[in-house]
PDB file of C-alpha atoms in Angstrom:
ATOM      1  CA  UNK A 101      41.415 163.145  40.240  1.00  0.00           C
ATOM      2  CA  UNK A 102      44.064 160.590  39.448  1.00  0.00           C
ATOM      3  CA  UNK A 103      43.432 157.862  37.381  1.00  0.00           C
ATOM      4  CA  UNK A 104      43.962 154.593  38.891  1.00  0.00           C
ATOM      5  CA  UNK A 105      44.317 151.125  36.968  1.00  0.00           C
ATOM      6  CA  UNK A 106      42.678 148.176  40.070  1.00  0.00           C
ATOM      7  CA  UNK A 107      43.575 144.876  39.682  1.00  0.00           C
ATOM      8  CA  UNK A 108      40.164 143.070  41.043  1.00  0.00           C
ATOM      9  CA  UNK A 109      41.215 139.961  43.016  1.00  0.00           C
ATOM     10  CA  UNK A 110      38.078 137.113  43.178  1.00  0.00           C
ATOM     11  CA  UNK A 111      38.352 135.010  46.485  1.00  0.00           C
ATOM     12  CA  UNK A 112      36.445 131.945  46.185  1.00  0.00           C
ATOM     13  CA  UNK A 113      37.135 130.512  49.816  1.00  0.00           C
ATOM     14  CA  UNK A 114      40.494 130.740  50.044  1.00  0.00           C
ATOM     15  CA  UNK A 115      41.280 130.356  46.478  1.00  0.00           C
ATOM     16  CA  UNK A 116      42.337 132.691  43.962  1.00  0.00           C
ATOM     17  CA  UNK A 117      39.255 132.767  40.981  1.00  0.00           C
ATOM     18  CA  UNK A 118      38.508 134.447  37.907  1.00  0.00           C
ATOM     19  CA  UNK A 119      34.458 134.058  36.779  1.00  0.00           C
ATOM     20  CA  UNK A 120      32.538 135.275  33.572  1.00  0.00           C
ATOM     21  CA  UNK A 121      29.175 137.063  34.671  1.00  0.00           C
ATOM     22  CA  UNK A 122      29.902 136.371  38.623  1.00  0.00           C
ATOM     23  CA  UNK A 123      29.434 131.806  37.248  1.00  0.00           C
ATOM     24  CA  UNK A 124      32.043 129.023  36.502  1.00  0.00           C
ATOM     25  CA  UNK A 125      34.613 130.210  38.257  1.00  0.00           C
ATOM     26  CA  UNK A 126      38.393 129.364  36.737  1.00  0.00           C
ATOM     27  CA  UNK A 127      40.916 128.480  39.598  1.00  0.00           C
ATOM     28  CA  UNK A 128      43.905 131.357  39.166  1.00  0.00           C
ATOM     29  CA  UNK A 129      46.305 130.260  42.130  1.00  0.00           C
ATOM     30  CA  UNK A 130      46.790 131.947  45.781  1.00  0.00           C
ATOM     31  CA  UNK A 131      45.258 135.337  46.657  1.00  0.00           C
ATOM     32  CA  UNK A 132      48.582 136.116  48.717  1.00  0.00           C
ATOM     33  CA  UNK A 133      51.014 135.373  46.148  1.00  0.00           C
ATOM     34  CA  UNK A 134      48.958 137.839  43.766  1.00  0.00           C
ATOM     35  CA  UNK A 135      48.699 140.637  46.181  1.00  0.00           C
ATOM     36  CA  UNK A 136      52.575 140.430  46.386  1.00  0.00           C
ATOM     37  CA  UNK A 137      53.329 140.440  42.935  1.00  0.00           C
ATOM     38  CA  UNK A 138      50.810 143.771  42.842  1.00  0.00           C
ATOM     39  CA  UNK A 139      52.328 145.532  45.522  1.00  0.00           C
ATOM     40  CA  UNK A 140      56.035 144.645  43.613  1.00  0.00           C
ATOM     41  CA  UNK A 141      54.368 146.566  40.592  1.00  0.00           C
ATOM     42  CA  UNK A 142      53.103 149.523  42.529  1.00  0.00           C
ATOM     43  CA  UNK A 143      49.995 149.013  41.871  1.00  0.00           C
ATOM     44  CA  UNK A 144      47.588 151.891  42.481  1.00  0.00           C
ATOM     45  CA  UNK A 145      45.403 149.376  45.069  1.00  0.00           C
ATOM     46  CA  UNK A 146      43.646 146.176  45.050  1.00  0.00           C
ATOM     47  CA  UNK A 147      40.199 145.290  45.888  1.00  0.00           C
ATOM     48  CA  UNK A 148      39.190 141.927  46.651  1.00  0.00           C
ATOM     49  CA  UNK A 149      35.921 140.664  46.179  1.00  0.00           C
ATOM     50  CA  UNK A 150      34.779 137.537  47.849  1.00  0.00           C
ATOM     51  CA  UNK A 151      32.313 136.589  45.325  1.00  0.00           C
ATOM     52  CA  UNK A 152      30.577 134.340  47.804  1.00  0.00           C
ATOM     53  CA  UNK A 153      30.251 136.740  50.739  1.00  0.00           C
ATOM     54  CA  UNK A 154      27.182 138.670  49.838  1.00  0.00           C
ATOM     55  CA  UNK A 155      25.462 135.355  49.313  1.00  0.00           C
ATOM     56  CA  UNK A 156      26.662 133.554  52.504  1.00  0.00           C
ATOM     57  CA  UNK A 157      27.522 136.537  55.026  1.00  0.00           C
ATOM     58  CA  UNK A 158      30.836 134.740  55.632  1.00  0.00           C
ATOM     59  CA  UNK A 159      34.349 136.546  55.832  1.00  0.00           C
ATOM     60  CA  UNK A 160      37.468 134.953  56.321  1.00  0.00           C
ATOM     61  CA  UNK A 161      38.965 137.343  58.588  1.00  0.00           C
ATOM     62  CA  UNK A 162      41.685 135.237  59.322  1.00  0.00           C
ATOM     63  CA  UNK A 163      42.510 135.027  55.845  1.00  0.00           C
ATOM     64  CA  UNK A 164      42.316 138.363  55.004  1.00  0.00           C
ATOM     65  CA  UNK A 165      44.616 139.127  58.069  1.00  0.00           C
ATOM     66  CA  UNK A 166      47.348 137.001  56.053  1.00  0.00           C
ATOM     67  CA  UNK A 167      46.674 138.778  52.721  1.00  0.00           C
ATOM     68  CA  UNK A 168      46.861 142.077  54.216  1.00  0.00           C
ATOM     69  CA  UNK A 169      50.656 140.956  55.695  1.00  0.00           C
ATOM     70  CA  UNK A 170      51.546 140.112  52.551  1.00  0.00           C
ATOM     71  CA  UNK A 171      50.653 143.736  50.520  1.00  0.00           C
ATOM     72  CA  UNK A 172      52.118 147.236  50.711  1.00  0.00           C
ATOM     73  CA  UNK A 173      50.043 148.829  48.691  1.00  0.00           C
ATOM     74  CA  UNK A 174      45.990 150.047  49.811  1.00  0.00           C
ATOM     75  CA  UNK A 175      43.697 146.968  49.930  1.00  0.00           C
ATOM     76  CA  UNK A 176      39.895 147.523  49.411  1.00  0.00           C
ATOM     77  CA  UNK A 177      37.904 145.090  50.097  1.00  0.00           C
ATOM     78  CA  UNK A 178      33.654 143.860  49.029  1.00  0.00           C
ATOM     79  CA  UNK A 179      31.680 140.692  49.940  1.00  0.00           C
ATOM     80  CA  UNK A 180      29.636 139.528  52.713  1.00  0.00           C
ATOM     81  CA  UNK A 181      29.641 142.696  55.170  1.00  0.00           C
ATOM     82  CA  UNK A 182      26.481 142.559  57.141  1.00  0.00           C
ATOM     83  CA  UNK A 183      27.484 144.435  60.486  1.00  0.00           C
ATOM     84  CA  UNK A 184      29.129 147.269  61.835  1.00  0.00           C
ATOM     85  CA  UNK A 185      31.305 144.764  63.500  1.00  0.00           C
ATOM     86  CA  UNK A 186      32.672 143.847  60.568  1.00  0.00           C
ATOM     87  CA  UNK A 187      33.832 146.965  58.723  1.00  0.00           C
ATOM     88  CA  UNK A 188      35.515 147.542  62.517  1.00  0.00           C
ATOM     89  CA  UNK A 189      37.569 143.928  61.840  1.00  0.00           C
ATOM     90  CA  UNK A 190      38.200 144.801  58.499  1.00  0.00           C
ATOM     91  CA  UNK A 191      39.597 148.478  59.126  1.00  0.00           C
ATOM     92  CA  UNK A 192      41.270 147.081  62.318  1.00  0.00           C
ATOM     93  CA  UNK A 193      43.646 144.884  59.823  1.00  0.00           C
ATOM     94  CA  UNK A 194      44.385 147.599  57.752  1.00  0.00           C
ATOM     95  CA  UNK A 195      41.564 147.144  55.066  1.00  0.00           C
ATOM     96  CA  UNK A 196      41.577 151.196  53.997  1.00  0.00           C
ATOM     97  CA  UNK A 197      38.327 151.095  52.127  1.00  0.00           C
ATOM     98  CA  UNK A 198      34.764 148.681  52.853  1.00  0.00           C
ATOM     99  CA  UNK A 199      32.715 148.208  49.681  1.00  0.00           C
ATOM    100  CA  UNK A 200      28.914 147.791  49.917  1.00  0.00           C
ATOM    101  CA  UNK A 201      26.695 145.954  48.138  1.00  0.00           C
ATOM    102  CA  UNK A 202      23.830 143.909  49.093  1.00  0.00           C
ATOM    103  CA  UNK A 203      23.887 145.782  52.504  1.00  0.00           C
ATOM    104  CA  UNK A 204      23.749 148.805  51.314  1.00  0.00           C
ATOM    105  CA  UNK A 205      19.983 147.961  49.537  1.00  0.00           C
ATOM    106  CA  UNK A 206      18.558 146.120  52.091  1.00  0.00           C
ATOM    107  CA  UNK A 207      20.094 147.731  55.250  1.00  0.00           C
ATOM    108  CA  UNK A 208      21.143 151.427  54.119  1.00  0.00           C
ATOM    109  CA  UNK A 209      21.230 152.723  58.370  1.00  0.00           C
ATOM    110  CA  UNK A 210      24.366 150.374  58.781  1.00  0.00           C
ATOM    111  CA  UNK A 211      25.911 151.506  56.041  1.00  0.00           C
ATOM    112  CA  UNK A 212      24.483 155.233  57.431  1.00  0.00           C
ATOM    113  CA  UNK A 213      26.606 153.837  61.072  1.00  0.00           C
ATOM    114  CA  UNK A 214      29.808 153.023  59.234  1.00  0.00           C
ATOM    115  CA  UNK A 215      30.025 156.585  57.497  1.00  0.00           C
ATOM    116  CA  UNK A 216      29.564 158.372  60.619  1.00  0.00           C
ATOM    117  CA  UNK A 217      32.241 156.176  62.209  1.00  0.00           C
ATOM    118  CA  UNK A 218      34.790 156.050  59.591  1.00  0.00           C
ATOM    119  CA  UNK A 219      34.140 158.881  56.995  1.00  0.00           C
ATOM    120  CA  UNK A 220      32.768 158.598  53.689  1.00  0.00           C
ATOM    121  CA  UNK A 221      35.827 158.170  52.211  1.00  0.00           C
ATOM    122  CA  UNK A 222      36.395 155.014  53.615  1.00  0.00           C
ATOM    123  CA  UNK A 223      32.960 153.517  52.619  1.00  0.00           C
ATOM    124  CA  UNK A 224      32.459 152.380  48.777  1.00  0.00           C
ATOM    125  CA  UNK A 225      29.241 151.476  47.197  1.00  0.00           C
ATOM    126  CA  UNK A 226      29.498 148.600  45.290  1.00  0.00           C
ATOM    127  CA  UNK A 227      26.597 148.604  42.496  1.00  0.00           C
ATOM    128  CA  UNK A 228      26.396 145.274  40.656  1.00  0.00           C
ATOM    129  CA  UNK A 229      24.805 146.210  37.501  1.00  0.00           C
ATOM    130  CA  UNK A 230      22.530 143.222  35.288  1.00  0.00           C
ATOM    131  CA  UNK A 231      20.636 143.807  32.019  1.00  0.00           C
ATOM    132  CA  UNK A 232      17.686 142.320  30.890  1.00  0.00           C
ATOM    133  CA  UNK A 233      18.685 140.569  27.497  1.00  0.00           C
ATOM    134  CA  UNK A 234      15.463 141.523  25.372  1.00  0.00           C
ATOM    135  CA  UNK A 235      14.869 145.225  26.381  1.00  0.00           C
ATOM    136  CA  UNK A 236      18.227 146.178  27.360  1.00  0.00           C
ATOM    137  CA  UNK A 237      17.011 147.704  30.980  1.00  0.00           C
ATOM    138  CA  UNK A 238      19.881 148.120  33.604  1.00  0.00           C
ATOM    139  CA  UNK A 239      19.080 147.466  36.951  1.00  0.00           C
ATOM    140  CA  UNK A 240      20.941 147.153  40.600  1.00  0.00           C
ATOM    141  CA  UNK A 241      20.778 143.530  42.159  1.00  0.00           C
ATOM    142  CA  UNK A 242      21.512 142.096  45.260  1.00  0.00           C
ATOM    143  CA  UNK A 243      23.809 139.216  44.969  1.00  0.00           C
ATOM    144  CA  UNK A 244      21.316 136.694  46.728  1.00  0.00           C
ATOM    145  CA  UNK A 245      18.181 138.231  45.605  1.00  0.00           C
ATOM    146  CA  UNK A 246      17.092 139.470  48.743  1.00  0.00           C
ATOM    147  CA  UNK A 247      16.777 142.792  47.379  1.00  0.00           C
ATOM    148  CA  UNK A 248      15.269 141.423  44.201  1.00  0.00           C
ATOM    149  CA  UNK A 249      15.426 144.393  41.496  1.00  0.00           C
ATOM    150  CA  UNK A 250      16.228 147.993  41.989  1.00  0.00           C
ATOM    151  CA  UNK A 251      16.205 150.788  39.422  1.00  0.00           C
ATOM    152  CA  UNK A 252      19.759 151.394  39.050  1.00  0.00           C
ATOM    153  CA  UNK A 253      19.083 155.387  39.281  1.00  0.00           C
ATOM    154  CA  UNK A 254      17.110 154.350  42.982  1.00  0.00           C
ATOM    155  CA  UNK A 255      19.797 152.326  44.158  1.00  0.00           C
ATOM    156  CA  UNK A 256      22.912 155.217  42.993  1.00  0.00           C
ATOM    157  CA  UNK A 257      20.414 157.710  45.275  1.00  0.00           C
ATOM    158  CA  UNK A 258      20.088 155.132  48.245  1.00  0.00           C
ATOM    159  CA  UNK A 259      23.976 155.043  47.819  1.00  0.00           C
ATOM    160  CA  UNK A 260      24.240 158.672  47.882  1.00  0.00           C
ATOM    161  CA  UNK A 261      21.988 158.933  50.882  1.00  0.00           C
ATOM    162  CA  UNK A 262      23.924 156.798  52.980  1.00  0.00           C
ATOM    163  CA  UNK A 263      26.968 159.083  52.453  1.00  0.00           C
ATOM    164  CA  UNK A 264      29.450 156.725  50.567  1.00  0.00           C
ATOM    165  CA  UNK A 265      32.054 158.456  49.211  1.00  0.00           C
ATOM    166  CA  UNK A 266      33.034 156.301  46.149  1.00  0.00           C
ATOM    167  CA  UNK A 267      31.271 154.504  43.458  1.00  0.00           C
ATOM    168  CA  UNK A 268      32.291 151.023  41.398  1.00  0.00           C
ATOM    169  CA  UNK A 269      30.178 150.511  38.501  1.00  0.00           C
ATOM    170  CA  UNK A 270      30.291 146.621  38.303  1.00  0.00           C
ATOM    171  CA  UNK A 271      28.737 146.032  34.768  1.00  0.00           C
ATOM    172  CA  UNK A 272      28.482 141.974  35.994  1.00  0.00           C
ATOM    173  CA  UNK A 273      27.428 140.952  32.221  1.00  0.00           C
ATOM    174  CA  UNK A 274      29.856 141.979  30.879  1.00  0.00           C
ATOM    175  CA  UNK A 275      32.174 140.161  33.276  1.00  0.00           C
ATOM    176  CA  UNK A 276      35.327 138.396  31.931  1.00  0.00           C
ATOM    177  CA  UNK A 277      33.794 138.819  28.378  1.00  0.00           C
ATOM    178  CA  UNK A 278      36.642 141.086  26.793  1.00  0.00           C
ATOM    179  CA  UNK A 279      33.568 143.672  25.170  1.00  0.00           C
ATOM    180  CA  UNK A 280      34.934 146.930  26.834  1.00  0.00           C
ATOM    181  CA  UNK A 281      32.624 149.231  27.984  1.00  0.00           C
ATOM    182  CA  UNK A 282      28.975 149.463  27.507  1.00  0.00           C
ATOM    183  CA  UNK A 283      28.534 153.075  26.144  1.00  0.00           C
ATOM    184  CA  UNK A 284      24.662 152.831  27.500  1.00  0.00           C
ATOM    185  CA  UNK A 285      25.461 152.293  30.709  1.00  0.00           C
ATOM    186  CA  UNK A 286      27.870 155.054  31.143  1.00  0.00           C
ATOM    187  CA  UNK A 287      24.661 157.525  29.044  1.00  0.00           C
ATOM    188  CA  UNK A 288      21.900 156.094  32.246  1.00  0.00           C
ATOM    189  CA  UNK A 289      24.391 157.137  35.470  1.00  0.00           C
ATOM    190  CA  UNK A 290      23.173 160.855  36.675  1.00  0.00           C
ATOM    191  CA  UNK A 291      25.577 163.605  36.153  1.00  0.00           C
ATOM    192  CA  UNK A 292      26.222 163.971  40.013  1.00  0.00           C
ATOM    193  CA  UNK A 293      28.205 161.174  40.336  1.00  0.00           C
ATOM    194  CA  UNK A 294      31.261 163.491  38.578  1.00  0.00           C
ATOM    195  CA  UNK A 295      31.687 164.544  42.195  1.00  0.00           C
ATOM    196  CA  UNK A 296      33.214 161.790  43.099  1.00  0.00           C
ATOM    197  CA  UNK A 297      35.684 158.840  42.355  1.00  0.00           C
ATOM    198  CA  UNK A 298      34.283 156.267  40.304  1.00  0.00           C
ATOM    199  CA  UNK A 299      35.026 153.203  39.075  1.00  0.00           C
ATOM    200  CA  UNK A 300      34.327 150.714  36.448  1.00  0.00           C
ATOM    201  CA  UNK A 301      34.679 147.208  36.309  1.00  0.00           C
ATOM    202  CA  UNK A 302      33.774 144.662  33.210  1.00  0.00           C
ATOM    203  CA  UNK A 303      34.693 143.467  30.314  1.00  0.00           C
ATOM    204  CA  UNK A 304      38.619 145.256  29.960  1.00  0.00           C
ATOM    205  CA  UNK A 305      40.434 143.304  28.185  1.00  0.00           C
ATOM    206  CA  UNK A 306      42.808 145.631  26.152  1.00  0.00           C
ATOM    207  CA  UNK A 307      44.694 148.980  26.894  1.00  0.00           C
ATOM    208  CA  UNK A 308      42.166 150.285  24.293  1.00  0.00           C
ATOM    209  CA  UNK A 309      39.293 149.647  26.594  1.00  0.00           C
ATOM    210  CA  UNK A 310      41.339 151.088  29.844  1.00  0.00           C
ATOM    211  CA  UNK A 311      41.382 154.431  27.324  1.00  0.00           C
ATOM    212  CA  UNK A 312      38.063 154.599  26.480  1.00  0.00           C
ATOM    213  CA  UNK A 313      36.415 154.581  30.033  1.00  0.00           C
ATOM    214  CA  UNK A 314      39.067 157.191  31.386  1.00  0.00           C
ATOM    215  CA  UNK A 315      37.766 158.794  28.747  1.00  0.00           C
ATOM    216  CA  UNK A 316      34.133 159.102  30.113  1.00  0.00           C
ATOM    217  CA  UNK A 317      32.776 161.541  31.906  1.00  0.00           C
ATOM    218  CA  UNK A 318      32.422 159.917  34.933  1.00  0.00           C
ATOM    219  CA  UNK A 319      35.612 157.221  35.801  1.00  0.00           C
ATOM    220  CA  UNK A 320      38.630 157.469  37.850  1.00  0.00           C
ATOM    221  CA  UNK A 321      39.420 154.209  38.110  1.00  0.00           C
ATOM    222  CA  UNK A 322      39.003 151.094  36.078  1.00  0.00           C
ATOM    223  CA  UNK A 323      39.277 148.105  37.604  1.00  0.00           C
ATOM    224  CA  UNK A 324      41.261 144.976  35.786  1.00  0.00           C
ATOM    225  CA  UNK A 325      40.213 141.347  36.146  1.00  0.00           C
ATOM    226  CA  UNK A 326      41.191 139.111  33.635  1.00  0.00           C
ATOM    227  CA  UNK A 327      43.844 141.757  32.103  1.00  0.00           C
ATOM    228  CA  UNK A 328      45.695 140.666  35.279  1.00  0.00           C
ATOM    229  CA  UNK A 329      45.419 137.223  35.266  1.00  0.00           C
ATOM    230  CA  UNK A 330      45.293 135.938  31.900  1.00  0.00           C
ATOM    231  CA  UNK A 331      48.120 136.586  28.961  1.00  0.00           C
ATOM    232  CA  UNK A 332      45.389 136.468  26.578  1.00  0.00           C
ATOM    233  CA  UNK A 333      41.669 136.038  26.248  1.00  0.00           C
ATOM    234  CA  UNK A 334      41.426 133.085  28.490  1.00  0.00           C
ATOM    235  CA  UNK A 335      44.172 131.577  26.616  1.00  0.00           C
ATOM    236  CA  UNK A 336      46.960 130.937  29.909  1.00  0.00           C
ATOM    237  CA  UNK A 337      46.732 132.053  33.728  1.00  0.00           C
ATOM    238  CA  UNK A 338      49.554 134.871  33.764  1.00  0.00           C
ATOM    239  CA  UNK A 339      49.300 137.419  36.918  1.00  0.00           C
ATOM    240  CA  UNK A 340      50.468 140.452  35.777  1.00  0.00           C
ATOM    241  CA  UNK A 341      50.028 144.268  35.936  1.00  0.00           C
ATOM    242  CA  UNK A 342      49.645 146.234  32.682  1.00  0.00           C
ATOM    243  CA  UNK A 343      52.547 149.104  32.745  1.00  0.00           C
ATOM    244  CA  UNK A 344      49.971 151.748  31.630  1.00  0.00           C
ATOM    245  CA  UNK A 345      50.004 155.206  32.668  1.00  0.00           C
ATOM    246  CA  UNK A 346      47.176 157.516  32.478  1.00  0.00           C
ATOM    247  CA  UNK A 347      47.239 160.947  34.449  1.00  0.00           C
TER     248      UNK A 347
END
C-alpha cells in the first residue's frame, strides 16, 4: 500500500488548534487557509478532527462546506458523528472518508448502517488510545466517557465487526509531545490489522519518527500534527508540509 504522510487539522469551533494529550489547546490560525496551503503541497489528504464533536455531538456543517471549497486534495473527516444523517451530509459535501470513534463503541449498528450504505472503504475507525501511567495498560476510550474503558484488543474487534475498512491508531498521550512512537503499542495491535490501511497518529515530531512507524508492521499512513504547524517543538506557529517521500 502507499505510504501516506496526513497532516491532522484540530477544529476547535471554528478555529484552527493544536492540543497536547487532546487539553490546552494552542490557537494555530484558520482551518481554510491551512487546507489550502495543503492542497498547494499535494498533500496525500487531510483529516480534520473536531476535537469537541465526540463530546458535544455538534458539527459545523456549514463550516465544513467552506473548508471543503477551499481543498483539492481528499478530506477525511472525525468528531461528533452520531447519525446516519450525518455521514449522508458529510459525504454529500464531498467528505471522502467518515472516521468513528465514540459511535462506533457505544452504537456499533450505525456504524454497521453506514458500511452497508457507503462501503467500508469509506468508513474509518478512529481508536483513541490512553495508558494508565503506573501499569502501562492501553485501553480504547470514548471521548466523553460514555463508553468508559474498553480493552483496546475488544474495541479493534468491535471495529472489525462493524466492517470499517481503515484503522487510525490515535496514541492520545503521546499527543503533541515530540516522543515518536510507542514501540508497545505497536507489539499489543493483533496481526490482522496488516490487512488493511492503518494509521498512526502521536507524538511525530521529526522525519526520524515518520521512518520508524513506516517501518512497522502494521502503518500506511502517519498522520502529522504539530510537524505541520510548528517550525520547531512548540517554538513558532509555521503551517507547513514536510517534503518527505516514502514509497
Amino acid at each position: 500500500m502507499k505510504k501516506r504522510l496526513i497532516p491532522v487539522l484540530q477544529l476547535n469551533g471554528r478555529k484552527l488548534v493544536k492540543t497536547r494529550d487532546l487539553r490546552d489547546p494552542i490557537y494555530i490560525g484558520d482551518p481554510i487557509n491551512a487546507c489550502r496551503i495543503f492542497s498547494e503541497k499535494n498533500a496525500s489528504e487531510i483529516l480534520l478532527c473536531n476535537i469537541k464533536g465526540s463530546k458535544d455531538r455538534i458539527i459545523d456543517f456549514e463550516h465544513l462546506e467552506e473548508i471543503c471549497s477551499e481543498s483539492f486534495v481528499p478530506l477525511a473527516y472525525i468528531g461528533g458523528v452520531s447519525q446516519i444523517t450525518d455521514f449522508d451530509r458529510l459525504f454529500g459535501m464531498g467528505i471522502e472518508k467518515v472516521g468513528v470513534d465514540q459511535l462506533l463503541l457505544t452504537k456499533p449498528e450505525i456504524v454497521e448502517d453506514a458500511v452497508r450504505k457507503y462501503g467500508s472503504s469509506s468508513v474509518m475507525a478512529s481508536i483513541t488510545v490512553q495508558k494508565t501511567r503506573f501499569r502501562g495498560n492501553y485501553f480504547a476510550r470514548s471521548v466523553n466517557n460514555v463508553a468508559s474503558k474498553f480493552e483496546l484488543s475488544d474495541a479493534l474487534n468491535i471495529a472489525k465487526d462493524a466492517g470499517c475498512g481503515e484503522f487510525v491508531i490515535h496514541a492520545s498521550y503521546n499527543e503533541g509531545t515530540y516522543r515518536g512512537i510507542d514501540d508497545v503499542l505497536v507489539s499489543r495491535l493483533p496481526l490482522w490489522l496488516n490487512n488493511y490501511p492503518v494509521t498512526y497518529m502521536g507524538g511525530i515530531g521529526s522525519e526520524s519518527d515518520v521512518g520508524d512507524v513506516f517501518e512497522s508492521t502494521f502503518f500506511t499512513g502517519v498522520g502529522l500534527g504539530s510537524l505541520c504547524v510548528f517550525s520547531g517543538q512548540r517554538s513558532g506557529i509555521l503551517v507547513r508540509y514536510p517534503n518527505l517521500s516514502y514509497s
